[in-house]
Amino acid sequence: MQTLVRRGLGVVLLQAWIFLFSLPFYAQTISSLPRLEPSYSEDFSDYNSYPSTCFQDAFMDQDGRLWLVVCDQASRTNGMYLFQFDGYQFKLVEGALGELRLNCYIEGLYQGHYLVGKICEEGNNRIFFYDLQTGRLNIKPVVSTGILEKVIITDSDRIYLTLLEGGTVRLCEWKDGRCLEQSRFDAPVLTSDFLEPETLYHDERFFWGIVRHKGYFIRLNKSSGAIKKFNFNEFLPQNHQYNPHGIFHMEFADILLQKGKVHLFFQMWKTPSWYQLDPETDRFRPVSAVPAGAIGSVLARDRVGNLVFVYKNAQDGYQAILQDTSGRRFDYTACVRDLADSNIETLRSNDFTKQVLVCSGKGISAHRIKATQAIQHFLPNEQVRAMAELPDKRILVS
């Protein structure tokens, strides 16, 4: 890296390059990673209009407004469901959407200004679109004799449905107001107590699910119909094997994609809980950045494709690792460190390297990110009066 410095009339010409580092993954521990820290933070629980409850999810629409979904328990207790925050105050969303609380679940953001969700009633399933710009609610019936188990909205704004009908699992794409079937297969478990599989993710190519009470993940190739199982015991030490008849069970699982790579996250026993699918062996391998003894709490992805893994360390404190779309990793702990006594629900952002919203049992906090490694030059004996970026990307400092 070359740096040109000229002194004269108090003018210094600098050329700074940012983030020119990439340590080998196998050699990295969180203490050796470059840190991403907040330049500005705010805890919204200090606001007078704050509803003093827990948020389990957050969405930022194309106009920059924040929409917050309260935790299930808080919704049942307080009769609250969705809040809108404009940067100054919280406002409870009332009207038609507020009346849908029973068996109503918001699943994601569509086209930047629709919240999409499901209304689950056997034989009377519906999908709804709530326009965040107009406040209009559009409810569409889903023709099915079973249960609408899941709605998935992909990055490309395609909507996929999972329907459990008797002993059959139907996989559909929602298009032009209709459920267009893509594939179907026999349900692995169907009893009076359980309807499985539970959907983790699906798109135009694959369906991923979990069959908790049989102890495996499932992947279906939609074009060929081929099914592959990934048993829980493949991820567990020999002295803690999964017993489907015991009280040991999978608490939570999710599938996230990053640049075509499949990442699996789950909460089960004290085992590495962040895995990546090896395309050569078609097996899941633990991600090397996860320290021994870590208990995973959240694996979140932003709209750009960056991943943040939040876990609890041996001292029961939160730590976090960010992996960007090029595979570089950063210590992201500063954004979650103060929440050790609270349960982190999820993280949301358009770009984790610039800002993050942390939803927890305390409510929601926001952080604007600075990169300590981006500071390449210090001028301790100079008084900086002005800065300007030149056409060739160099910085003029006066």
mmCIF file of C-alpha atoms in Angstrom:
data_model
loop_
_atom_site.group_PDB
_atom_site.id
_atom_site.type_symbol
_atom_site.label_atom_id
_atom_site.label_comp_id
_atom_site.label_asym_id
_atom_site.label_seq_id
_atom_site.Cartn_x
_atom_site.Cartn_y
_atom_site.Cartn_z
ATOM 1 C CA MET A 1 0.000 0.000 0.000
ATOM 2 C CA GLN A 2 1.341 3.422 -0.967
ATOM 3 C CA THR A 3 0.534 6.603 0.916
ATOM 4 C CA LEU A 4 1.347 10.059 -0.417
ATOM 5 C CA VAL A 5 1.750 12.784 2.230
ATOM 6 C CA ARG A 6 2.493 16.385 1.278
ATOM 7 C CA ARG A 7 2.858 19.233 3.758
ATOM 8 C CA GLY A 8 2.245 22.769 2.607
ATOM 9 C CA LEU A 9 -0.276 25.387 3.631
ATOM 10 C CA GLY A 10 -1.561 22.842 6.124
ATOM 11 C CA VAL A 11 -2.735 20.468 3.371
ATOM 12 C CA VAL A 12 -2.186 16.740 3.627
ATOM 13 C CA LEU A 13 -3.084 14.449 0.751
ATOM 14 C CA LEU A 14 -3.879 10.929 1.843
ATOM 15 C CA GLN A 15 -4.876 7.807 0.042
ATOM 16 C CA ALA A 16 -6.468 5.308 2.439
ATOM 17 C CA TRP A 17 -7.426 1.783 1.701
ATOM 18 C CA ILE A 18 -9.943 0.127 3.980
ATOM 19 C CA PHE A 19 -10.190 -3.449 5.136
ATOM 20 C CA LEU A 20 -7.112 -4.879 3.429
ATOM 21 C CA PHE A 21 -6.838 -7.957 5.589
ATOM 22 C CA SER A 22 -7.965 -11.555 5.456
ATOM 23 C CA LEU A 23 -6.626 -14.047 7.956
ATOM 24 C CA PRO A 24 -6.812 -17.768 7.196
ATOM 25 C CA PHE A 25 -9.990 -19.191 8.714
ATOM 26 C CA TYR A 26 -8.255 -22.069 10.435
ATOM 27 C CA ALA A 27 -5.965 -19.693 12.347
ATOM 28 C CA GLN A 28 -8.647 -17.333 13.561
ATOM 29 C CA THR A 29 -10.051 -17.050 17.050
ATOM 30 C CA ILE A 30 -12.394 -14.263 18.061
ATOM 31 C CA SER A 31 -9.589 -12.514 19.956
ATOM 32 C CA SER A 32 -7.529 -12.326 16.754
ATOM 33 C CA LEU A 33 -10.337 -10.994 14.569
ATOM 34 C CA PRO A 34 -10.578 -7.317 13.624
ATOM 35 C CA ARG A 35 -13.331 -5.637 15.622
ATOM 36 C CA LEU A 36 -16.447 -3.915 14.386
ATOM 37 C CA GLU A 37 -17.716 -1.522 17.051
ATOM 38 C CA PRO A 38 -20.596 0.954 17.321
ATOM 39 C CA SER A 39 -19.943 4.597 16.572
ATOM 40 C CA TYR A 40 -23.409 5.394 17.916
ATOM 41 C CA SER A 41 -25.863 3.310 19.949
ATOM 42 C CA GLU A 42 -29.363 3.854 21.224
ATOM 43 C CA ASP A 43 -31.575 1.872 23.574
ATOM 44 C CA PHE A 44 -35.172 2.565 22.608
ATOM 45 C CA SER A 45 -36.471 1.489 26.020
ATOM 46 C CA ASP A 46 -35.674 5.051 27.161
ATOM 47 C CA TYR A 47 -38.418 6.444 24.951
ATOM 48 C CA ASN A 48 -41.663 7.493 26.676
ATOM 49 C CA SER A 49 -43.850 5.771 24.085
ATOM 50 C CA TYR A 50 -41.954 2.496 24.398
ATOM 51 C CA PRO A 51 -44.410 -0.366 25.082
ATOM 52 C CA SER A 52 -42.143 -2.092 27.647
ATOM 53 C CA THR A 53 -42.338 -5.482 26.032
ATOM 54 C CA CYS A 54 -40.239 -7.961 24.112
ATOM 55 C CA PHE A 55 -39.786 -7.938 20.324
ATOM 56 C CA GLN A 56 -39.108 -11.163 18.457
ATOM 57 C CA ASP A 57 -38.670 -9.687 14.981
ATOM 58 C CA ALA A 58 -38.156 -6.405 13.151
ATOM 59 C CA PHE A 59 -38.517 -5.266 9.563
ATOM 60 C CA MET A 60 -37.285 -2.090 7.887
ATOM 61 C CA ASP A 61 -39.340 -1.061 4.873
ATOM 62 C CA GLN A 62 -38.110 0.683 1.738
ATOM 63 C CA ASP A 63 -38.914 4.069 3.305
ATOM 64 C CA GLY A 64 -36.617 3.399 6.278
ATOM 65 C CA ARG A 65 -39.395 2.914 8.829
ATOM 66 C CA LEU A 66 -39.089 0.198 11.437
ATOM 67 C CA TRP A 67 -41.842 -2.357 12.104
ATOM 68 C CA LEU A 68 -41.618 -4.475 15.252
ATOM 69 C CA VAL A 69 -43.381 -7.763 16.018
ATOM 70 C CA VAL A 70 -43.848 -8.407 19.731
ATOM 71 C CA CYS A 71 -43.013 -11.766 21.289
ATOM 72 C CA ASP A 72 -45.815 -14.314 21.404
ATOM 73 C CA GLN A 73 -46.141 -14.197 25.181
ATOM 74 C CA ALA A 74 -46.318 -10.398 25.251
ATOM 75 C CA SER A 75 -48.933 -10.441 22.498
ATOM 76 C CA ARG A 76 -51.141 -12.882 24.368
ATOM 77 C CA THR A 77 -50.750 -11.003 27.653
ATOM 78 C CA ASN A 78 -51.084 -7.401 26.495
ATOM 79 C CA GLY A 79 -53.145 -7.779 23.336
ATOM 80 C CA MET A 80 -50.387 -6.064 21.328
ATOM 81 C CA TYR A 81 -49.027 -7.337 18.047
ATOM 82 C CA LEU A 82 -47.215 -4.938 15.683
ATOM 83 C CA PHE A 83 -45.568 -1.578 16.383
ATOM 84 C CA GLN A 84 -44.266 1.034 13.968
ATOM 85 C CA PHE A 85 -41.331 3.216 15.029
ATOM 86 C CA ASP A 86 -40.540 6.394 13.078
ATOM 87 C CA GLY A 87 -37.417 7.388 15.009
ATOM 88 C CA TYR A 88 -39.336 9.423 17.575
ATOM 89 C CA GLN A 89 -42.120 7.290 18.992
ATOM 90 C CA PHE A 90 -43.699 3.836 18.926
ATOM 91 C CA LYS A 91 -47.179 3.472 17.487
ATOM 92 C CA LEU A 92 -49.360 0.399 17.894
ATOM 93 C CA VAL A 93 -50.739 -0.767 14.536
ATOM 94 C CA GLU A 94 -54.481 -1.097 14.964
ATOM 95 C CA GLY A 95 -57.361 -1.741 12.590
ATOM 96 C CA ALA A 96 -57.760 -4.835 10.423
ATOM 97 C CA LEU A 97 -54.283 -6.232 11.093
ATOM 98 C CA GLY A 98 -54.736 -5.946 14.854
ATOM 99 C CA GLU A 99 -57.868 -8.080 14.630
ATOM 100 C CA LEU A 100 -55.914 -10.980 13.094
ATOM 101 C CA ARG A 101 -53.866 -11.813 16.191
ATOM 102 C CA LEU A 102 -55.446 -15.230 16.737
ATOM 103 C CA ASN A 103 -53.547 -17.873 14.705
ATOM 104 C CA CYS A 104 -51.877 -15.067 12.745
ATOM 105 C CA TYR A 105 -48.126 -15.052 12.062
ATOM 106 C CA ILE A 106 -46.034 -12.497 10.179
ATOM 107 C CA GLU A 107 -43.479 -14.360 8.060
ATOM 108 C CA GLY A 108 -41.479 -11.675 6.249
ATOM 109 C CA LEU A 109 -41.139 -8.555 4.119
ATOM 110 C CA TYR A 110 -42.127 -8.628 0.440
ATOM 111 C CA GLN A 111 -41.237 -6.053 -2.246
ATOM 112 C CA GLY A 112 -40.006 -3.652 0.409
ATOM 113 C CA HIS A 113 -43.421 -2.537 1.668
ATOM 114 C CA TYR A 114 -45.635 -5.582 2.298
ATOM 115 C CA LEU A 115 -45.627 -7.688 5.437
ATOM 116 C CA VAL A 116 -46.636 -11.210 4.448
ATOM 117 C CA GLY A 117 -48.122 -13.664 6.901
ATOM 118 C CA LYS A 118 -50.339 -16.682 7.354
ATOM 119 C CA ILE A 119 -53.616 -17.403 9.109
ATOM 120 C CA CYS A 120 -53.673 -21.041 10.156
ATOM 121 C CA GLU A 121 -57.006 -22.828 10.423
ATOM 122 C CA GLU A 122 -57.408 -26.367 9.163
ATOM 123 C CA GLY A 123 -59.389 -26.273 5.938
ATOM 124 C CA ASN A 124 -59.494 -22.451 6.016
ATOM 125 C CA ASN A 125 -55.879 -21.368 5.494
ATOM 126 C CA ARG A 126 -55.154 -17.871 4.276
ATOM 127 C CA ILE A 127 -52.176 -15.759 3.308
ATOM 128 C CA PHE A 128 -52.237 -12.014 3.914
ATOM 129 C CA PHE A 129 -50.407 -8.974 2.565
ATOM 130 C CA TYR A 130 -50.300 -5.855 4.745
ATOM 131 C CA ASP A 131 -49.295 -2.748 2.781
ATOM 132 C CA LEU A 132 -47.047 -0.673 5.041
ATOM 133 C CA GLN A 133 -47.555 2.416 2.884
ATOM 134 C CA THR A 134 -51.355 2.459 2.815
ATOM 135 C CA GLY A 135 -52.321 0.306 5.817
ATOM 136 C CA ARG A 136 -54.485 -1.887 3.598
ATOM 137 C CA LEU A 137 -54.839 -5.575 4.394
ATOM 138 C CA ASN A 138 -55.375 -8.064 1.567
ATOM 139 C CA ILE A 139 -56.298 -11.627 2.572
ATOM 140 C CA LYS A 140 -56.188 -14.472 0.051
ATOM 141 C CA PRO A 141 -57.518 -18.010 0.604
ATOM 142 C CA VAL A 142 -55.148 -20.943 0.172
ATOM 143 C CA VAL A 143 -57.045 -23.913 -1.216
ATOM 144 C CA SER A 144 -56.083 -26.868 0.961
ATOM 145 C CA THR A 145 -57.710 -29.480 3.171
ATOM 146 C CA GLY A 146 -54.785 -29.439 5.600
ATOM 147 C CA ILE A 147 -52.617 -26.916 7.445
ATOM 148 C CA LEU A 148 -50.562 -24.057 5.990
ATOM 149 C CA GLU A 149 -47.368 -24.830 7.900
ATOM 150 C CA LYS A 150 -44.962 -22.179 6.578
ATOM 151 C CA VAL A 151 -44.555 -19.209 4.250
ATOM 152 C CA ILE A 152 -41.060 -18.414 2.929
ATOM 153 C CA ILE A 153 -40.134 -15.147 1.164
ATOM 154 C CA THR A 154 -36.836 -15.382 -0.729
ATOM 155 C CA ASP A 155 -34.323 -12.646 -1.582
ATOM 156 C CA SER A 156 -35.750 -12.530 -5.104
ATOM 157 C CA ASP A 157 -39.256 -11.810 -3.712
ATOM 158 C CA ARG A 158 -40.687 -15.219 -4.528
ATOM 159 C CA ILE A 159 -43.126 -16.758 -2.058
ATOM 160 C CA TYR A 160 -43.189 -20.480 -1.221
ATOM 161 C CA LEU A 161 -45.726 -22.361 0.892
ATOM 162 C CA THR A 162 -45.602 -25.660 2.774
ATOM 163 C CA LEU A 163 -48.954 -27.437 3.192
ATOM 164 C CA LEU A 164 -49.485 -30.525 5.361
ATOM 165 C CA GLU A 165 -52.449 -32.496 4.064
ATOM 166 C CA GLY A 166 -53.090 -35.813 5.764
ATOM 167 C CA GLY A 167 -50.045 -37.936 5.036
ATOM 168 C CA THR A 168 -48.763 -35.652 2.262
ATOM 169 C CA VAL A 169 -46.501 -32.608 2.213
ATOM 170 C CA ARG A 170 -47.289 -30.199 -0.649
ATOM 171 C CA LEU A 171 -44.731 -27.596 -1.727
ATOM 172 C CA CYS A 172 -46.115 -24.659 -3.687
ATOM 173 C CA GLU A 173 -45.150 -21.287 -5.089
ATOM 174 C CA TRP A 174 -47.601 -18.439 -4.549
ATOM 175 C CA LYS A 175 -48.002 -16.728 -7.903
ATOM 176 C CA ASP A 176 -50.747 -14.541 -9.358
ATOM 177 C CA GLY A 177 -52.923 -15.145 -6.317
ATOM 178 C CA ARG A 178 -52.729 -18.932 -6.562
ATOM 179 C CA CYS A 179 -50.829 -21.785 -4.973
ATOM 180 C CA LEU A 180 -48.940 -23.527 -7.798
ATOM 181 C CA GLU A 181 -47.741 -26.969 -6.711
ATOM 182 C CA GLN A 182 -44.071 -27.740 -7.350
ATOM 183 C CA SER A 183 -43.621 -31.040 -5.554
ATOM 184 C CA ARG A 184 -45.098 -33.342 -2.940
ATOM 185 C CA PHE A 185 -43.902 -36.219 -0.767
ATOM 186 C CA ASP A 186 -45.126 -38.477 2.024
ATOM 187 C CA ALA A 187 -45.063 -36.883 5.472
ATOM 188 C CA PRO A 188 -42.434 -38.635 7.629
ATOM 189 C CA VAL A 189 -44.459 -38.163 10.842
ATOM 190 C CA LEU A 190 -48.201 -37.782 11.187
ATOM 191 C CA THR A 191 -49.784 -38.523 14.559
ATOM 192 C CA SER A 192 -52.386 -36.909 16.764
ATOM 193 C CA ASP A 193 -49.608 -34.910 18.424
ATOM 194 C CA PHE A 194 -47.222 -33.929 15.633
ATOM 195 C CA LEU A 195 -47.421 -32.684 12.063
ATOM 196 C CA GLU A 196 -43.970 -32.797 10.514
ATOM 197 C CA PRO A 197 -41.693 -31.863 8.832
ATOM 198 C CA GLU A 198 -41.287 -28.262 9.941
ATOM 199 C CA THR A 199 -40.016 -26.023 7.159
ATOM 200 C CA LEU A 200 -36.598 -24.426 7.560
ATOM 201 C CA TYR A 201 -36.233 -23.022 4.047
ATOM 202 C CA HIS A 202 -37.206 -23.608 0.461
ATOM 203 C CA ASP A 203 -36.784 -21.961 -2.897
ATOM 204 C CA GLU A 204 -37.139 -22.944 -6.549
ATOM 205 C CA ARG A 205 -34.679 -25.849 -6.175
ATOM 206 C CA PHE A 206 -34.711 -27.322 -2.684
ATOM 207 C CA PHE A 207 -36.873 -27.794 0.377
ATOM 208 C CA TRP A 208 -35.198 -28.030 3.792
ATOM 209 C CA GLY A 209 -37.064 -29.234 6.863
ATOM 210 C CA ILE A 210 -36.643 -30.759 10.295
ATOM 211 C CA VAL A 211 -38.308 -33.877 11.686
ATOM 212 C CA ARG A 212 -37.722 -33.350 15.391
ATOM 213 C CA HIS A 213 -39.297 -36.472 16.797
ATOM 214 C CA LYS A 214 -37.442 -38.798 14.458
ATOM 215 C CA GLY A 215 -34.139 -36.970 14.832
ATOM 216 C CA TYR A 216 -33.104 -35.715 11.402
ATOM 217 C CA PHE A 217 -33.037 -32.830 8.933
ATOM 218 C CA ILE A 218 -34.490 -33.445 5.496
ATOM 219 C CA ARG A 219 -33.647 -32.043 2.049
ATOM 220 C CA LEU A 220 -35.846 -32.536 -1.010
ATOM 221 C CA ASN A 221 -34.685 -31.857 -4.554
ATOM 222 C CA LYS A 222 -37.841 -30.453 -6.144
ATOM 223 C CA SER A 223 -36.953 -31.402 -9.717
ATOM 224 C CA SER A 224 -35.897 -35.012 -9.073
ATOM 225 C CA GLY A 225 -37.909 -35.754 -5.929
ATOM 226 C CA ALA A 226 -34.773 -37.157 -4.262
ATOM 227 C CA ILE A 227 -34.780 -36.928 -0.446
ATOM 228 C CA LYS A 228 -31.723 -36.960 1.797
ATOM 229 C CA LYS A 229 -31.700 -37.192 5.594
ATOM 230 C CA PHE A 230 -29.103 -35.654 7.914
ATOM 231 C CA ASN A 231 -29.385 -37.373 11.305
ATOM 232 C CA PHE A 232 -28.986 -35.332 14.480
ATOM 233 C CA ASN A 233 -26.433 -37.823 15.782
ATOM 234 C CA GLU A 234 -24.038 -36.818 12.994
ATOM 235 C CA PHE A 235 -23.616 -33.522 14.856
ATOM 236 C CA LEU A 236 -23.371 -34.879 18.409
ATOM 237 C CA PRO A 237 -20.604 -36.475 20.494
ATOM 238 C CA GLN A 238 -20.918 -40.182 21.220
ATOM 239 C CA ASN A 239 -21.785 -39.627 24.877
ATOM 240 C CA HIS A 240 -24.748 -37.382 23.997
ATOM 241 C CA GLN A 241 -26.539 -39.147 21.164
ATOM 242 C CA TYR A 242 -30.085 -38.131 20.285
ATOM 243 C CA ASN A 243 -32.874 -40.248 21.791
ATOM 244 C CA PRO A 244 -36.268 -39.602 20.143
ATOM 245 C CA HIS A 245 -38.025 -41.247 23.115
ATOM 246 C CA GLY A 246 -36.277 -39.146 25.777
ATOM 247 C CA ILE A 247 -36.665 -35.535 26.881
ATOM 248 C CA PHE A 248 -33.652 -34.443 24.833
ATOM 249 C CA HIS A 249 -34.816 -32.509 21.784
ATOM 250 C CA MET A 250 -33.889 -29.927 19.161
ATOM 251 C CA GLU A 251 -34.903 -26.518 20.497
ATOM 252 C CA PHE A 252 -34.468 -24.414 17.362
ATOM 253 C CA ALA A 253 -33.068 -24.765 13.846
ATOM 254 C CA ASP A 254 -32.687 -22.634 10.733
ATOM 255 C CA ILE A 255 -31.181 -22.772 7.243
ATOM 256 C CA LEU A 256 -29.586 -19.637 5.749
ATOM 257 C CA LEU A 257 -27.969 -19.181 2.349
ATOM 258 C CA GLN A 258 -24.908 -17.012 1.684
ATOM 259 C CA LYS A 259 -23.668 -16.725 -1.897
ATOM 260 C CA GLY A 260 -25.134 -20.134 -2.702
ATOM 261 C CA LYS A 261 -23.571 -21.777 0.371
ATOM 262 C CA VAL A 262 -25.917 -23.514 2.803
ATOM 263 C CA HIS A 263 -25.503 -22.668 6.496
ATOM 264 C CA LEU A 264 -27.261 -24.650 9.224
ATOM 265 C CA PHE A 265 -27.857 -23.297 12.706
ATOM 266 C CA PHE A 266 -29.466 -25.145 15.601
ATOM 267 C CA GLN A 267 -29.735 -25.127 19.378
ATOM 268 C CA MET A 268 -29.163 -28.606 20.749
ATOM 269 C CA TRP A 269 -26.958 -29.621 23.649
ATOM 270 C CA LYS A 270 -23.454 -28.168 24.072
ATOM 271 C CA THR A 271 -22.203 -28.771 20.563
ATOM 272 C CA PRO A 272 -21.019 -26.453 17.767
ATOM 273 C CA SER A 273 -24.248 -25.050 16.384
ATOM 274 C CA TRP A 274 -23.112 -23.338 13.164
ATOM 275 C CA TYR A 275 -22.441 -25.650 10.226
ATOM 276 C CA GLN A 276 -21.820 -25.222 6.513
ATOM 277 C CA LEU A 277 -22.657 -27.775 3.831
ATOM 278 C CA ASP A 278 -19.559 -29.151 2.109
ATOM 279 C CA PRO A 279 -20.523 -29.435 -1.595
ATOM 280 C CA GLU A 280 -17.896 -32.112 -2.257
ATOM 281 C CA THR A 281 -18.982 -34.558 0.444
ATOM 282 C CA ASP A 282 -22.573 -33.288 0.774
ATOM 283 C CA ARG A 283 -22.139 -33.315 4.546
ATOM 284 C CA PHE A 284 -22.333 -30.514 7.096
ATOM 285 C CA ARG A 285 -19.056 -29.373 8.667
ATOM 286 C CA PRO A 286 -18.749 -27.156 11.777
ATOM 287 C CA VAL A 287 -17.642 -23.603 11.030
ATOM 288 C CA SER A 288 -14.125 -23.186 12.415
ATOM 289 C CA ALA A 289 -14.819 -19.764 13.927
ATOM 290 C CA VAL A 290 -17.040 -21.221 16.663
ATOM 291 C CA PRO A 291 -15.019 -21.583 19.895
ATOM 292 C CA ALA A 292 -15.150 -24.730 22.006
ATOM 293 C CA GLY A 293 -17.958 -24.682 24.551
ATOM 294 C CA ALA A 294 -19.948 -21.976 22.767
ATOM 295 C CA ILE A 295 -23.741 -22.233 22.994
ATOM 296 C CA GLY A 296 -25.321 -20.715 19.904
ATOM 297 C CA SER A 297 -28.155 -18.214 20.344
ATOM 298 C CA VAL A 298 -28.771 -16.655 16.910
ATOM 299 C CA LEU A 299 -27.526 -16.933 13.335
ATOM 300 C CA ALA A 300 -28.851 -13.943 11.381
ATOM 301 C CA ARG A 301 -28.440 -12.723 7.801
ATOM 302 C CA ASP A 302 -28.888 -9.234 6.400
ATOM 303 C CA ARG A 303 -30.195 -8.296 2.945
ATOM 304 C CA VAL A 304 -26.680 -8.030 1.537
ATOM 305 C CA GLY A 305 -25.857 -11.587 2.640
ATOM 306 C CA ASN A 306 -23.578 -10.999 5.647
ATOM 307 C CA LEU A 307 -24.007 -13.443 8.543
ATOM 308 C CA VAL A 308 -23.782 -12.758 12.283
ATOM 309 C CA PHE A 309 -23.429 -15.644 14.727
ATOM 310 C CA VAL A 310 -24.322 -14.818 18.353
ATOM 311 C CA TYR A 311 -23.364 -17.257 21.096
ATOM 312 C CA LYS A 312 -22.841 -17.484 24.836
ATOM 313 C CA ASN A 313 -19.332 -18.182 26.074
ATOM 314 C CA ALA A 314 -18.192 -20.160 29.112
ATOM 315 C CA GLN A 315 -18.810 -17.114 31.331
ATOM 316 C CA ASP A 316 -22.440 -16.922 30.100
ATOM 317 C CA GLY A 317 -21.770 -13.667 28.263
ATOM 318 C CA TYR A 318 -22.756 -12.907 24.692
ATOM 319 C CA GLN A 319 -20.172 -12.778 21.922
ATOM 320 C CA ALA A 320 -20.712 -12.444 18.180
ATOM 321 C CA ILE A 321 -18.871 -13.093 14.918
ATOM 322 C CA LEU A 322 -19.694 -11.446 11.592
ATOM 323 C CA GLN A 323 -18.866 -13.246 8.343
ATOM 324 C CA ASP A 324 -19.208 -11.004 5.296
ATOM 325 C CA THR A 325 -20.097 -12.111 1.771
ATOM 326 C CA SER A 326 -16.428 -12.584 0.844
ATOM 327 C CA GLY A 327 -15.840 -14.892 3.820
ATOM 328 C CA ARG A 328 -13.926 -12.426 6.025
ATOM 329 C CA ARG A 329 -14.724 -12.562 9.739
ATOM 330 C CA PHE A 330 -14.923 -9.864 12.380
ATOM 331 C CA ASP A 331 -15.462 -9.650 16.123
ATOM 332 C CA TYR A 332 -19.009 -8.242 16.465
ATOM 333 C CA THR A 333 -19.280 -8.648 20.239
ATOM 334 C CA ALA A 334 -19.580 -4.931 21.022
ATOM 335 C CA CYS A 335 -23.119 -4.917 19.607
ATOM 336 C CA VAL A 336 -24.430 -7.627 21.966
ATOM 337 C CA ARG A 337 -22.172 -7.468 25.022
ATOM 338 C CA ASP A 338 -24.606 -5.507 27.220
ATOM 339 C CA LEU A 339 -27.455 -8.009 26.773
ATOM 340 C CA ALA A 340 -26.042 -10.852 28.883
ATOM 341 C CA ASP A 341 -29.064 -10.790 31.199
ATOM 342 C CA SER A 342 -31.570 -10.803 28.338
ATOM 343 C CA ASN A 343 -32.579 -13.273 25.647
ATOM 344 C CA ILE A 344 -31.555 -12.140 22.148
ATOM 345 C CA GLU A 345 -34.328 -12.988 19.683
ATOM 346 C CA THR A 346 -32.874 -11.853 16.351
ATOM 347 C CA LEU A 347 -30.726 -9.290 14.550
ATOM 348 C CA ARG A 348 -31.947 -7.263 11.573
ATOM 349 C CA SER A 349 -30.204 -4.975 9.089
ATOM 350 C CA ASN A 350 -29.832 -4.072 5.450
ATOM 351 C CA ASP A 351 -26.063 -4.338 6.005
ATOM 352 C CA PHE A 352 -24.560 -5.557 9.298
ATOM 353 C CA THR A 353 -21.269 -3.800 8.513
ATOM 354 C CA LYS A 354 -23.080 -0.438 8.689
ATOM 355 C CA GLN A 355 -25.847 -0.831 11.264
ATOM 356 C CA VAL A 356 -27.771 -3.433 13.261
ATOM 357 C CA LEU A 357 -31.045 -3.682 15.161
ATOM 358 C CA VAL A 358 -30.949 -6.147 18.066
ATOM 359 C CA CYS A 359 -34.309 -7.538 19.230
ATOM 360 C CA SER A 360 -34.237 -8.976 22.737
ATOM 361 C CA GLY A 361 -36.293 -9.546 25.837
ATOM 362 C CA LYS A 362 -35.394 -5.988 26.849
ATOM 363 C CA GLY A 363 -36.837 -4.554 23.671
ATOM 364 C CA ILE A 364 -34.753 -3.202 20.818
ATOM 365 C CA SER A 365 -31.429 -1.421 20.507
ATOM 366 C CA ALA A 366 -29.746 0.082 17.461
ATOM 367 C CA HIS A 367 -26.068 0.453 16.612
ATOM 368 C CA ARG A 368 -24.331 2.331 13.827
ATOM 369 C CA ILE A 369 -21.067 0.543 13.048
ATOM 370 C CA LYS A 370 -17.564 1.931 12.725
ATOM 371 C CA ALA A 371 -14.583 -0.155 11.628
ATOM 372 C CA THR A 372 -11.560 0.315 13.856
ATOM 373 C CA GLN A 373 -9.357 -1.281 11.203
ATOM 374 C CA ALA A 374 -10.415 1.416 8.724
ATOM 375 C CA ILE A 375 -8.323 4.036 10.586
ATOM 376 C CA GLN A 376 -5.072 3.984 8.637
ATOM 377 C CA HIS A 377 -3.606 7.414 9.452
ATOM 378 C CA PHE A 378 -3.315 9.497 12.598
ATOM 379 C CA LEU A 379 -2.437 13.218 12.655
ATOM 380 C CA PRO A 380 -1.777 13.885 16.356
ATOM 381 C CA ASN A 381 -0.022 17.234 15.817
ATOM 382 C CA GLU A 382 -2.357 18.589 13.153
ATOM 383 C CA GLN A 383 -5.587 20.532 13.460
ATOM 384 C CA VAL A 384 -8.038 19.229 10.856
ATOM 385 C CA ARG A 385 -10.378 21.920 9.552
ATOM 386 C CA ALA A 386 -11.967 20.277 6.511
ATOM 387 C CA MET A 387 -11.913 17.097 4.429
ATOM 388 C CA ALA A 388 -12.952 16.395 0.847
ATOM 389 C CA GLU A 389 -12.911 13.322 -1.367
ATOM 390 C CA LEU A 390 -11.173 13.787 -4.715
ATOM 391 C CA PRO A 391 -12.366 12.186 -7.984
ATOM 392 C CA ASP A 392 -9.630 9.530 -7.739
ATOM 393 C CA LYS A 393 -10.953 8.532 -4.260
ATOM 394 C CA ARG A 394 -8.060 10.152 -2.380
ATOM 395 C CA ILE A 395 -8.860 12.340 0.623
ATOM 396 C CA LEU A 396 -7.890 16.010 0.834
ATOM 397 C CA VAL A 397 -7.406 17.124 4.443
ATOM 398 C CA SER A 398 -6.975 20.787 5.389
#
